[in-house]
mmCIF file of N, CA and C in Angstrom:
data_model
loop_
_atom_site.group_PDB
_atom_site.id
_atom_site.type_symbol
_atom_site.label_atom_id
_atom_site.label_comp_id
_atom_site.label_asym_id
_atom_site.label_seq_id
_atom_site.Cartn_x
_atom_site.Cartn_y
_atom_site.Cartn_z
ATOM 1 N N MET A 1 -4.046 -14.305 -4.628
ATOM 2 C CA MET A 1 -4.961 -14.722 -5.659
ATOM 3 C C MET A 1 -4.966 -16.245 -5.670
ATOM 4 N N HIS A 2 -6.142 -16.789 -5.778
ATOM 5 C CA HIS A 2 -6.275 -18.236 -5.699
ATOM 6 C C HIS A 2 -7.210 -18.776 -6.769
ATOM 7 N N LYS A 3 -7.072 -20.064 -7.006
ATOM 8 C CA LYS A 3 -7.928 -20.795 -7.927
ATOM 9 C C LYS A 3 -8.129 -22.176 -7.319
ATOM 10 N N GLN A 4 -9.244 -22.799 -7.592
ATOM 11 C CA GLN A 4 -9.533 -24.123 -7.052
ATOM 12 C C GLN A 4 -8.742 -25.184 -7.819
ATOM 13 N N CYS A 5 -7.992 -26.011 -7.099
ATOM 14 C CA CYS A 5 -7.227 -27.104 -7.702
ATOM 15 C C CYS A 5 -8.140 -28.305 -7.928
ATOM 16 N N GLN A 6 -7.715 -29.216 -8.772
ATOM 17 C CA GLN A 6 -8.477 -30.441 -9.011
ATOM 18 C C GLN A 6 -8.584 -31.287 -7.750
ATOM 19 N N CYS A 7 -7.616 -31.133 -6.831
ATOM 20 C CA CYS A 7 -7.658 -31.894 -5.583
ATOM 21 C C CYS A 7 -8.601 -31.251 -4.568
ATOM 22 N N GLY A 8 -9.157 -30.084 -4.911
ATOM 23 C CA GLY A 8 -10.103 -29.410 -4.033
ATOM 24 C C GLY A 8 -9.499 -28.304 -3.182
ATOM 25 N N LYS A 9 -8.204 -28.203 -3.148
ATOM 26 C CA LYS A 9 -7.523 -27.187 -2.351
ATOM 27 C C LYS A 9 -7.293 -25.936 -3.197
ATOM 28 N N PRO A 10 -7.084 -24.788 -2.549
ATOM 29 C CA PRO A 10 -6.820 -23.566 -3.314
ATOM 30 C C PRO A 10 -5.397 -23.546 -3.867
ATOM 31 N N MET A 11 -5.295 -23.072 -5.113
ATOM 32 C CA MET A 11 -3.996 -22.878 -5.758
ATOM 33 C C MET A 11 -3.690 -21.384 -5.702
ATOM 34 N N GLY A 12 -2.499 -21.028 -5.290
ATOM 35 C CA GLY A 12 -2.108 -19.631 -5.245
ATOM 36 C C GLY A 12 -1.427 -19.216 -6.538
ATOM 37 N N LEU A 13 -1.630 -17.972 -6.933
ATOM 38 C CA LEU A 13 -0.974 -17.449 -8.116
ATOM 39 C C LEU A 13 0.385 -16.913 -7.717
ATOM 40 N N GLU A 14 1.419 -17.408 -8.364
ATOM 41 C CA GLU A 14 2.798 -17.018 -8.079
ATOM 42 C C GLU A 14 3.484 -16.626 -9.381
ATOM 43 N N LEU A 15 4.568 -15.904 -9.229
ATOM 44 C CA LEU A 15 5.431 -15.633 -10.376
ATOM 45 C C LEU A 15 6.600 -16.589 -10.275
ATOM 46 N N ARG A 16 6.757 -17.424 -11.274
ATOM 47 C CA ARG A 16 7.766 -18.468 -11.234
ATOM 48 C C ARG A 16 8.809 -18.282 -12.315
ATOM 49 N N LYS A 17 9.908 -18.976 -12.111
ATOM 50 C CA LYS A 17 10.955 -19.057 -13.124
ATOM 51 C C LYS A 17 10.746 -20.374 -13.866
ATOM 52 N N VAL A 18 10.717 -20.287 -15.187
ATOM 53 C CA VAL A 18 10.593 -21.469 -16.036
ATOM 54 C C VAL A 18 11.915 -21.622 -16.771
ATOM 55 N N VAL A 19 12.460 -22.829 -16.746
ATOM 56 C CA VAL A 19 13.728 -23.087 -17.437
ATOM 57 C C VAL A 19 13.414 -23.832 -18.725
ATOM 58 N N TYR A 20 13.941 -23.308 -19.827
ATOM 59 C CA TYR A 20 13.705 -23.888 -21.140
ATOM 60 C C TYR A 20 15.025 -24.394 -21.716
ATOM 61 N N ALA A 21 15.026 -25.628 -22.173
ATOM 62 C CA ALA A 21 16.177 -26.256 -22.827
ATOM 63 C C ALA A 21 17.436 -26.201 -21.954
ATOM 64 N N ASP A 22 17.254 -26.230 -20.653
ATOM 65 C CA ASP A 22 18.369 -26.200 -19.688
ATOM 66 C C ASP A 22 19.287 -24.998 -19.856
ATOM 67 N N LYS A 23 18.852 -23.976 -20.596
ATOM 68 C CA LYS A 23 19.721 -22.831 -20.860
ATOM 69 C C LYS A 23 19.050 -21.489 -20.604
ATOM 70 N N VAL A 24 17.769 -21.405 -20.844
ATOM 71 C CA VAL A 24 17.078 -20.123 -20.763
ATOM 72 C C VAL A 24 16.198 -20.085 -19.522
ATOM 73 N N GLU A 25 16.415 -19.075 -18.694
ATOM 74 C CA GLU A 25 15.566 -18.847 -17.529
ATOM 75 C C GLU A 25 14.553 -17.772 -17.895
ATOM 76 N N ILE A 26 13.285 -18.142 -17.828
ATOM 77 C CA ILE A 26 12.209 -17.192 -18.116
ATOM 78 C C ILE A 26 11.587 -16.826 -16.775
ATOM 79 N N LEU A 27 11.799 -15.584 -16.369
ATOM 80 C CA LEU A 27 11.340 -15.103 -15.071
ATOM 81 C C LEU A 27 9.942 -14.500 -15.167
ATOM 82 N N HIS A 28 9.265 -14.424 -14.031
ATOM 83 C CA HIS A 28 7.982 -13.726 -13.879
ATOM 84 C C HIS A 28 6.844 -14.359 -14.675
ATOM 85 N N VAL A 29 6.798 -15.671 -14.721
ATOM 86 C CA VAL A 29 5.704 -16.366 -15.399
ATOM 87 C C VAL A 29 4.595 -16.605 -14.371
ATOM 88 N N PRO A 30 3.374 -16.085 -14.613
ATOM 89 C CA PRO A 30 2.281 -16.301 -13.662
ATOM 90 C C PRO A 30 1.797 -17.748 -13.715
ATOM 91 N N VAL A 31 1.898 -18.421 -12.568
ATOM 92 C CA VAL A 31 1.579 -19.843 -12.464
ATOM 93 C C VAL A 31 0.741 -20.070 -11.213
ATOM 94 N N PHE A 32 -0.329 -20.850 -11.350
ATOM 95 C CA PHE A 32 -1.082 -21.299 -10.186
ATOM 96 C C PHE A 32 -0.389 -22.545 -9.646
ATOM 97 N N SER A 33 -0.207 -22.605 -8.327
ATOM 98 C CA SER A 33 0.492 -23.722 -7.713
ATOM 99 C C SER A 33 -0.292 -24.213 -6.500
ATOM 100 N N CYS A 34 -0.397 -25.535 -6.379
ATOM 101 C CA CYS A 34 -1.115 -26.141 -5.260
ATOM 102 C C CYS A 34 -0.121 -26.661 -4.234
ATOM 103 N N PRO A 35 -0.171 -26.145 -3.001
ATOM 104 C CA PRO A 35 0.750 -26.614 -1.971
ATOM 105 C C PRO A 35 0.400 -28.005 -1.455
ATOM 106 N N SER A 36 -0.798 -28.472 -1.764
ATOM 107 C CA SER A 36 -1.227 -29.775 -1.271
ATOM 108 C C SER A 36 -0.762 -30.922 -2.169
ATOM 109 N N CYS A 37 -1.089 -30.849 -3.465
ATOM 110 C CA CYS A 37 -0.730 -31.941 -4.377
ATOM 111 C C CYS A 37 0.444 -31.573 -5.291
ATOM 112 N N PHE A 38 0.971 -30.366 -5.134
ATOM 113 C CA PHE A 38 2.146 -29.877 -5.869
ATOM 114 C C PHE A 38 1.921 -29.732 -7.374
ATOM 115 N N SER A 39 0.670 -29.710 -7.814
ATOM 116 C CA SER A 39 0.437 -29.472 -9.238
ATOM 117 C C SER A 39 0.566 -27.972 -9.512
ATOM 118 N N SER A 40 0.855 -27.651 -10.763
ATOM 119 C CA SER A 40 0.959 -26.250 -11.149
ATOM 120 C C SER A 40 0.404 -26.079 -12.552
ATOM 121 N N GLU A 41 0.008 -24.846 -12.839
ATOM 122 C CA GLU A 41 -0.637 -24.564 -14.114
ATOM 123 C C GLU A 41 -0.361 -23.104 -14.477
ATOM 124 N N VAL A 42 0.157 -22.895 -15.681
ATOM 125 C CA VAL A 42 0.404 -21.542 -16.162
ATOM 126 C C VAL A 42 -0.943 -20.844 -16.324
ATOM 127 N N LEU A 43 -0.994 -19.572 -15.939
ATOM 128 C CA LEU A 43 -2.215 -18.794 -16.101
ATOM 129 C C LEU A 43 -2.661 -18.907 -17.555
ATOM 130 N N GLN A 44 -3.848 -19.403 -17.767
ATOM 131 C CA GLN A 44 -4.328 -19.749 -19.106
ATOM 132 C C GLN A 44 -4.219 -18.585 -20.093
ATOM 133 N N HIS A 45 -4.437 -17.382 -19.643
ATOM 134 C CA HIS A 45 -4.466 -16.243 -20.557
ATOM 135 C C HIS A 45 -3.084 -15.900 -21.133
ATOM 136 N N VAL A 46 -2.011 -16.438 -20.553
ATOM 137 C CA VAL A 46 -0.671 -16.127 -21.064
ATOM 138 C C VAL A 46 -0.015 -17.301 -21.783
ATOM 139 N N THR A 47 -0.671 -18.446 -21.841
ATOM 140 C CA THR A 47 -0.045 -19.630 -22.444
ATOM 141 C C THR A 47 0.325 -19.422 -23.910
ATOM 142 N N LYS A 48 -0.516 -18.710 -24.655
ATOM 143 C CA LYS A 48 -0.213 -18.460 -26.071
ATOM 144 C C LYS A 48 1.095 -17.680 -26.213
ATOM 145 N N ASP A 49 1.280 -16.677 -25.371
ATOM 146 C CA ASP A 49 2.498 -15.864 -25.449
ATOM 147 C C ASP A 49 3.724 -16.633 -24.962
ATOM 148 N N ILE A 50 3.548 -17.516 -23.995
ATOM 149 C CA ILE A 50 4.669 -18.371 -23.553
ATOM 150 C C ILE A 50 5.094 -19.278 -24.699
ATOM 151 N N LYS A 51 4.117 -19.898 -25.354
ATOM 152 C CA LYS A 51 4.427 -20.781 -26.481
ATOM 153 C C LYS A 51 5.140 -20.022 -27.599
ATOM 154 N N GLU A 52 4.662 -18.815 -27.885
ATOM 155 C CA GLU A 52 5.284 -17.998 -28.924
ATOM 156 C C GLU A 52 6.728 -17.647 -28.557
ATOM 157 N N LEU A 53 6.951 -17.319 -27.293
ATOM 158 C CA LEU A 53 8.302 -17.010 -26.829
ATOM 159 C C LEU A 53 9.221 -18.223 -26.985
ATOM 160 N N LEU A 54 8.739 -19.391 -26.606
ATOM 161 C CA LEU A 54 9.545 -20.609 -26.720
ATOM 162 C C LEU A 54 9.851 -20.931 -28.180
ATOM 163 N N GLN A 55 8.884 -20.737 -29.066
ATOM 164 C CA GLN A 55 9.128 -20.972 -30.491
ATOM 165 C C GLN A 55 10.180 -20.011 -31.027
ATOM 166 N N ASN A 56 10.129 -18.760 -30.584
ATOM 167 C CA ASN A 56 11.109 -17.765 -31.036
ATOM 168 C C ASN A 56 12.512 -18.084 -30.521
ATOM 169 N N LEU A 57 12.605 -18.738 -29.372
ATOM 170 C CA LEU A 57 13.914 -19.110 -28.836
ATOM 171 C C LEU A 57 14.544 -20.253 -29.630
ATOM 172 N N GLY A 58 13.708 -21.078 -30.237
ATOM 173 C CA GLY A 58 14.208 -22.192 -31.037
ATOM 174 C C GLY A 58 14.590 -23.387 -30.185
ATOM 175 N N SER A 59 15.025 -24.443 -30.831
ATOM 176 C CA SER A 59 15.343 -25.683 -30.114
ATOM 177 C C SER A 59 16.727 -25.667 -29.479
ATOM 178 N N LYS A 60 17.599 -24.780 -29.943
ATOM 179 C CA LYS A 60 18.953 -24.693 -29.376
ATOM 180 C C LYS A 60 19.276 -23.228 -29.019
ATOM 181 N N PRO A 61 18.603 -22.719 -27.985
ATOM 182 C CA PRO A 61 18.823 -21.312 -27.635
ATOM 183 C C PRO A 61 20.145 -21.107 -26.896
ATOM 184 N N THR A 62 20.597 -19.871 -26.902
ATOM 185 C CA THR A 62 21.783 -19.516 -26.121
ATOM 186 C C THR A 62 21.360 -19.272 -24.679
ATOM 187 N N ALA A 63 22.262 -19.494 -23.751
ATOM 188 C CA ALA A 63 21.964 -19.308 -22.337
ATOM 189 C C ALA A 63 21.687 -17.834 -22.051
ATOM 190 N N ARG A 64 20.591 -17.587 -21.338
ATOM 191 C CA ARG A 64 20.236 -16.222 -20.957
ATOM 192 C C ARG A 64 19.062 -16.218 -20.000
ATOM 193 N N ARG A 65 18.761 -15.036 -19.486
ATOM 194 C CA ARG A 65 17.618 -14.819 -18.608
ATOM 195 C C ARG A 65 16.687 -13.827 -19.296
ATOM 196 N N ILE A 66 15.402 -14.136 -19.262
ATOM 197 C CA ILE A 66 14.398 -13.284 -19.891
ATOM 198 C C ILE A 66 13.292 -13.034 -18.875
ATOM 199 N N SER A 67 12.824 -11.799 -18.806
ATOM 200 C CA SER A 67 11.652 -11.497 -17.994
ATOM 201 C C SER A 67 10.415 -11.620 -18.872
ATOM 202 N N PHE A 68 9.561 -12.577 -18.559
ATOM 203 C CA PHE A 68 8.323 -12.732 -19.324
ATOM 204 C C PHE A 68 7.456 -11.483 -19.180
ATOM 205 N N ALA A 69 7.563 -10.808 -18.034
ATOM 206 C CA ALA A 69 6.780 -9.595 -17.798
ATOM 207 C C ALA A 69 7.138 -8.489 -18.785
ATOM 208 N N ARG A 70 8.336 -8.523 -19.337
ATOM 209 C CA ARG A 70 8.706 -7.527 -20.358
ATOM 210 C C ARG A 70 8.080 -7.854 -21.709
ATOM 211 N N ASN A 71 7.627 -9.084 -21.859
ATOM 212 C CA ASN A 71 7.031 -9.529 -23.117
ATOM 213 C C ASN A 71 5.516 -9.638 -23.061
ATOM 214 N N ASN A 72 4.943 -9.530 -21.858
ATOM 215 C CA ASN A 72 3.507 -9.739 -21.715
ATOM 216 C C ASN A 72 2.939 -8.719 -20.736
ATOM 217 N N GLU A 73 1.966 -7.959 -21.195
ATOM 218 C CA GLU A 73 1.363 -6.893 -20.381
ATOM 219 C C GLU A 73 0.694 -7.433 -19.125
ATOM 220 N N LEU A 74 -0.048 -8.523 -19.241
ATOM 221 C CA LEU A 74 -0.750 -9.074 -18.088
ATOM 222 C C LEU A 74 0.240 -9.559 -17.031
ATOM 223 N N ALA A 75 1.301 -10.227 -17.463
ATOM 224 C CA ALA A 75 2.325 -10.690 -16.524
ATOM 225 C C ALA A 75 2.976 -9.508 -15.809
ATOM 226 N N GLU A 76 3.185 -8.410 -16.526
ATOM 227 C CA GLU A 76 3.778 -7.216 -15.908
ATOM 228 C C GLU A 76 2.839 -6.611 -14.865
ATOM 229 N N ILE A 77 1.559 -6.546 -15.174
ATOM 230 C CA ILE A 77 0.593 -6.010 -14.212
ATOM 231 C C ILE A 77 0.566 -6.880 -12.964
ATOM 232 N N ILE A 78 0.540 -8.189 -13.146
ATOM 233 C CA ILE A 78 0.527 -9.106 -12.001
ATOM 234 C C ILE A 78 1.833 -9.000 -11.226
ATOM 235 N N ARG A 79 2.968 -8.895 -11.917
ATOM 236 C CA ARG A 79 4.265 -8.768 -11.247
ATOM 237 C C ARG A 79 4.288 -7.539 -10.341
ATOM 238 N N ARG A 80 3.847 -6.426 -10.878
ATOM 239 C CA ARG A 80 3.831 -5.194 -10.075
ATOM 240 C C ARG A 80 2.861 -5.293 -8.910
ATOM 241 N N LEU A 81 1.714 -5.894 -9.157
ATOM 242 C CA LEU A 81 0.720 -6.059 -8.095
ATOM 243 C C LEU A 81 1.282 -6.909 -6.962
ATOM 244 N N VAL A 82 1.901 -8.019 -7.304
ATOM 245 C CA VAL A 82 2.480 -8.910 -6.295
ATOM 246 C C VAL A 82 3.593 -8.207 -5.525
ATOM 247 N N LEU A 83 4.469 -7.505 -6.232
ATOM 248 C CA LEU A 83 5.571 -6.806 -5.572
ATOM 249 C C LEU A 83 5.085 -5.706 -4.633
ATOM 250 N N GLU A 84 4.100 -4.958 -5.070
ATOM 251 C CA GLU A 84 3.650 -3.809 -4.298
ATOM 252 C C GLU A 84 2.667 -4.161 -3.190
ATOM 253 N N GLU A 85 1.954 -5.268 -3.341
ATOM 254 C CA GLU A 85 0.910 -5.609 -2.368
ATOM 255 C C GLU A 85 1.168 -6.894 -1.587
ATOM 256 N N ALA A 86 2.319 -7.509 -1.770
ATOM 257 C CA ALA A 86 2.598 -8.804 -1.150
ATOM 258 C C ALA A 86 2.462 -8.784 0.369
ATOM 259 N N ASP A 87 2.846 -7.703 0.995
ATOM 260 C CA ASP A 87 2.816 -7.628 2.453
ATOM 261 C C ASP A 87 1.533 -7.017 3.005
ATOM 262 N N ASN A 88 0.573 -6.755 2.153
ATOM 263 C CA ASN A 88 -0.677 -6.139 2.578
ATOM 264 C C ASN A 88 -1.768 -7.205 2.682
ATOM 265 N N PRO A 89 -2.085 -7.658 3.902
ATOM 266 C CA PRO A 89 -3.082 -8.727 4.052
ATOM 267 C C PRO A 89 -4.505 -8.267 3.742
ATOM 268 N N ASN A 90 -4.728 -6.960 3.670
ATOM 269 C CA ASN A 90 -6.076 -6.431 3.448
ATOM 270 C C ASN A 90 -6.361 -6.079 1.999
ATOM 271 N N VAL A 91 -5.423 -6.369 1.115
ATOM 272 C CA VAL A 91 -5.607 -5.990 -0.283
ATOM 273 C C VAL A 91 -6.740 -6.801 -0.912
ATOM 274 N N ASP A 92 -7.566 -6.124 -1.685
ATOM 275 C CA ASP A 92 -8.592 -6.780 -2.488
ATOM 276 C C ASP A 92 -7.955 -7.030 -3.854
ATOM 277 N N TRP A 93 -7.418 -8.247 -4.043
ATOM 278 C CA TRP A 93 -6.651 -8.572 -5.239
ATOM 279 C C TRP A 93 -7.450 -8.343 -6.515
ATOM 280 N N GLN A 94 -8.716 -8.732 -6.499
ATOM 281 C CA GLN A 94 -9.526 -8.602 -7.707
ATOM 282 C C GLN A 94 -9.703 -7.135 -8.082
ATOM 283 N N SER A 95 -10.078 -6.295 -7.123
ATOM 284 C CA SER A 95 -10.270 -4.868 -7.408
ATOM 285 C C SER A 95 -8.965 -4.211 -7.832
ATOM 286 N N SER A 96 -7.893 -4.565 -7.153
ATOM 287 C CA SER A 96 -6.593 -3.983 -7.471
ATOM 288 C C SER A 96 -6.151 -4.375 -8.879
ATOM 289 N N LEU A 97 -6.345 -5.624 -9.247
ATOM 290 C CA LEU A 97 -5.990 -6.081 -10.591
ATOM 291 C C LEU A 97 -6.839 -5.367 -11.646
ATOM 292 N N GLU A 98 -8.146 -5.245 -11.395
ATOM 293 C CA GLU A 98 -9.026 -4.557 -12.338
ATOM 294 C C GLU A 98 -8.612 -3.103 -12.512
ATOM 295 N N GLU A 99 -8.302 -2.430 -11.412
ATOM 296 C CA GLU A 99 -7.901 -1.026 -11.468
ATOM 297 C C GLU A 99 -6.608 -0.856 -12.261
ATOM 298 N N ARG A 100 -5.632 -1.717 -12.009
ATOM 299 C CA ARG A 100 -4.355 -1.634 -12.709
ATOM 300 C C ARG A 100 -4.507 -1.943 -14.200
ATOM 301 N N MET A 101 -5.379 -2.887 -14.517
ATOM 302 C CA MET A 101 -5.606 -3.204 -15.932
ATOM 303 C C MET A 101 -6.259 -2.030 -16.650
ATOM 304 N N GLU A 102 -7.225 -1.410 -16.013
ATOM 305 C CA GLU A 102 -7.896 -0.267 -16.622
ATOM 306 C C GLU A 102 -6.906 0.874 -16.873
ATOM 307 N N LEU A 103 -6.059 1.155 -15.898
ATOM 308 C CA LEU A 103 -5.051 2.203 -16.060
ATOM 309 C C LEU A 103 -4.094 1.880 -17.207
ATOM 310 N N ARG A 104 -3.669 0.622 -17.289
ATOM 311 C CA ARG A 104 -2.726 0.229 -18.335
ATOM 312 C C ARG A 104 -3.365 0.290 -19.717
ATOM 313 N N ILE A 105 -4.606 -0.155 -19.823
ATOM 314 C CA ILE A 105 -5.311 -0.095 -21.109
ATOM 315 C C ILE A 105 -5.454 1.353 -21.556
ATOM 316 N N ASN A 106 -5.812 2.232 -20.640
ATOM 317 C CA ASN A 106 -5.938 3.650 -20.988
ATOM 318 C C ASN A 106 -4.605 4.228 -21.446
ATOM 319 N N LEU A 107 -3.523 3.865 -20.767
ATOM 320 C CA LEU A 107 -2.199 4.338 -21.174
ATOM 321 C C LEU A 107 -1.838 3.822 -22.566
ATOM 322 N N LEU A 108 -2.093 2.544 -22.809
ATOM 323 C CA LEU A 108 -1.787 1.974 -24.117
ATOM 324 C C LEU A 108 -2.616 2.621 -25.226
ATOM 325 N N LEU A 109 -3.873 2.931 -24.935
ATOM 326 C CA LEU A 109 -4.706 3.611 -25.933
ATOM 327 C C LEU A 109 -4.166 5.006 -26.235
ATOM 328 N N ASP A 110 -3.710 5.707 -25.200
ATOM 329 C CA ASP A 110 -3.089 7.022 -25.416
ATOM 330 C C ASP A 110 -1.827 6.891 -26.265
ATOM 331 N N LEU A 111 -1.014 5.871 -25.979
ATOM 332 C CA LEU A 111 0.199 5.643 -26.753
ATOM 333 C C LEU A 111 -0.133 5.318 -28.210
ATOM 334 N N TYR A 112 -1.177 4.532 -28.401
ATOM 335 C CA TYR A 112 -1.582 4.180 -29.758
ATOM 336 C C TYR A 112 -1.987 5.430 -30.543
ATOM 337 N N ARG A 113 -2.795 6.299 -29.904
ATOM 338 C CA ARG A 113 -3.210 7.538 -30.568
ATOM 339 C C ARG A 113 -2.000 8.405 -30.921
ATOM 340 N N TYR A 114 -1.051 8.474 -30.017
ATOM 341 C CA TYR A 114 0.145 9.279 -30.270
ATOM 342 C C TYR A 114 0.978 8.679 -31.412
ATOM 343 N N ALA A 115 1.168 7.362 -31.383
ATOM 344 C CA ALA A 115 1.924 6.688 -32.448
ATOM 345 C C ALA A 115 1.228 6.890 -33.794
ATOM 346 N N ARG A 116 -0.099 6.847 -33.791
ATOM 347 C CA ARG A 116 -0.852 7.062 -35.033
ATOM 348 C C ARG A 116 -0.673 8.494 -35.534
ATOM 349 N N SER A 117 -0.655 9.451 -34.592
ATOM 350 C CA SER A 117 -0.467 10.848 -35.005
ATOM 351 C C SER A 117 0.911 11.072 -35.629
ATOM 352 N N LEU A 118 1.885 10.255 -35.223
ATOM 353 C CA LEU A 118 3.230 10.339 -35.796
ATOM 354 C C LEU A 118 3.375 9.503 -37.070
ATOM 355 N N GLY A 119 2.381 8.651 -37.317
ATOM 356 C CA GLY A 119 2.452 7.756 -38.470
ATOM 357 C C GLY A 119 3.455 6.630 -38.279
ATOM 358 N N ASP A 120 3.730 6.264 -37.025
ATOM 359 C CA ASP A 120 4.716 5.235 -36.703
ATOM 360 C C ASP A 120 4.039 3.859 -36.673
ATOM 361 N N GLU A 121 4.059 3.185 -37.807
ATOM 362 C CA GLU A 121 3.382 1.888 -37.952
ATOM 363 C C GLU A 121 3.944 0.815 -37.018
ATOM 364 N N ASP A 122 5.273 0.774 -36.858
ATOM 365 C CA ASP A 122 5.880 -0.232 -35.983
ATOM 366 C C ASP A 122 5.417 -0.055 -34.541
ATOM 367 N N TRP A 123 5.410 1.185 -34.095
ATOM 368 C CA TRP A 123 4.979 1.464 -32.737
ATOM 369 C C TRP A 123 3.495 1.132 -32.561
ATOM 370 N N MET A 124 2.687 1.487 -33.557
ATOM 371 C CA MET A 124 1.259 1.173 -33.508
ATOM 372 C C MET A 124 1.044 -0.334 -33.411
ATOM 373 N N ASN A 125 1.787 -1.100 -34.186
ATOM 374 C CA ASN A 125 1.662 -2.558 -34.146
ATOM 375 C C ASN A 125 2.064 -3.122 -32.793
ATOM 376 N N ASP A 126 3.142 -2.568 -32.214
ATOM 377 C CA ASP A 126 3.580 -3.020 -30.899
ATOM 378 C C ASP A 126 2.512 -2.747 -29.838
ATOM 379 N N VAL A 127 1.957 -1.551 -29.848
ATOM 380 C CA VAL A 127 0.922 -1.191 -28.870
ATOM 381 C C VAL A 127 -0.324 -2.042 -29.090
ATOM 382 N N GLN A 128 -0.665 -2.267 -30.342
ATOM 383 C CA GLN A 128 -1.827 -3.098 -30.645
ATOM 384 C C GLN A 128 -1.633 -4.528 -30.117
ATOM 385 N N LYS A 129 -0.428 -5.061 -30.256
ATOM 386 C CA LYS A 129 -0.122 -6.399 -29.730
ATOM 387 C C LYS A 129 -0.280 -6.412 -28.207
ATOM 388 N N ARG A 130 0.211 -5.369 -27.540
ATOM 389 C CA ARG A 130 0.114 -5.279 -26.084
ATOM 390 C C ARG A 130 -1.340 -5.167 -25.624
ATOM 391 N N LEU A 131 -2.126 -4.409 -26.361
ATOM 392 C CA LEU A 131 -3.552 -4.330 -26.037
ATOM 393 C C LEU A 131 -4.222 -5.694 -26.213
ATOM 394 N N GLY A 132 -3.804 -6.414 -27.239
ATOM 395 C CA GLY A 132 -4.348 -7.753 -27.474
ATOM 396 C C GLY A 132 -4.046 -8.721 -26.341
ATOM 397 N N GLN A 133 -2.905 -8.521 -25.678
ATOM 398 C CA GLN A 133 -2.547 -9.384 -24.551
ATOM 399 C C GLN A 133 -3.485 -9.183 -23.367
ATOM 400 N N LEU A 134 -4.123 -8.029 -23.309
ATOM 401 C CA LEU A 134 -5.052 -7.748 -22.213
ATOM 402 C C LEU A 134 -6.503 -7.985 -22.608
ATOM 403 N N SER A 135 -6.780 -8.033 -23.909
ATOM 404 C CA SER A 135 -8.171 -8.189 -24.335
ATOM 405 C C SER A 135 -8.675 -9.587 -23.999
ATOM 406 N N GLY A 136 -9.909 -9.639 -23.625
ATOM 407 C CA GLY A 136 -10.521 -10.922 -23.304
ATOM 408 C C GLY A 136 -10.222 -11.416 -21.907
ATOM 409 N N PHE A 137 -9.289 -10.773 -21.225
ATOM 410 C CA PHE A 137 -8.969 -11.177 -19.862
ATOM 411 C C PHE A 137 -9.841 -10.398 -18.899
ATOM 412 N N THR A 138 -10.418 -11.100 -17.955
ATOM 413 C CA THR A 138 -11.144 -10.436 -16.877
ATOM 414 C C THR A 138 -10.636 -11.000 -15.568
ATOM 415 N N SER A 139 -10.670 -10.189 -14.538
ATOM 416 C CA SER A 139 -10.216 -10.674 -13.238
ATOM 417 C C SER A 139 -11.108 -11.812 -12.752
ATOM 418 N N GLU A 140 -12.358 -11.828 -13.218
ATOM 419 C CA GLU A 140 -13.253 -12.922 -12.830
ATOM 420 C C GLU A 140 -12.710 -14.269 -13.327
ATOM 421 N N SER A 141 -12.009 -14.249 -14.467
ATOM 422 C CA SER A 141 -11.459 -15.511 -14.983
ATOM 423 C C SER A 141 -10.363 -16.039 -14.073
ATOM 424 N N VAL A 142 -9.694 -15.156 -13.335
ATOM 425 C CA VAL A 142 -8.671 -15.597 -12.385
ATOM 426 C C VAL A 142 -9.331 -15.994 -11.072
ATOM 427 N N PHE A 143 -10.356 -15.255 -10.678
ATOM 428 C CA PHE A 143 -10.946 -15.460 -9.373
ATOM 429 C C PHE A 143 -12.170 -16.355 -9.400
ATOM 430 N N MET A 144 -12.473 -16.937 -10.561
ATOM 431 C CA MET A 144 -13.594 -17.846 -10.699
ATOM 432 C C MET A 144 -13.358 -19.069 -9.804
ATOM 433 N N ASN A 145 -14.360 -19.445 -9.049
ATOM 434 C CA ASN A 145 -14.261 -20.580 -8.119
ATOM 435 C C ASN A 145 -13.056 -20.435 -7.192
ATOM 436 N N THR A 146 -12.880 -19.258 -6.656
ATOM 437 C CA THR A 146 -11.713 -19.017 -5.838
ATOM 438 C C THR A 146 -12.078 -18.641 -4.423
ATOM 439 N N LYS A 147 -11.068 -18.654 -3.600
ATOM 440 C CA LYS A 147 -11.148 -18.158 -2.233
ATOM 441 C C LYS A 147 -9.964 -17.232 -2.069
ATOM 442 N N ASN A 148 -10.168 -16.022 -1.541
ATOM 443 C CA ASN A 148 -9.041 -15.102 -1.330
ATOM 444 C C ASN A 148 -8.421 -15.336 -0.002
#
């Protein structure tokens, strides 16, 4: 997956480790990176959740490792896609991402209906938050002005 860098070269989408306060390693953060000018940029659709995670950690967090993919549905979909398709040069990243997102949204909607049938408000809120992490995201926003 690629995006056009400000320098004109393609930026590849990678899962990176972000270190916060020299103590917390946040794994599986989707980041666009340019091999030419070495600039990088967190996938725009997950920046709000990254900021929220950092605020929850506070200014003096304890040392630990966190998987961002466990906290963000889109990051998890991308993580699985990268792991499962990394060695496949013929993969259509956009179609594969769209298909995986559709499957995940359908699963989350089923979970929401089930949680509602049980009257489990906490579970409903959790599923609703996860659905919100996927809403408004389209694969076109990742592949806009891109080259595969």
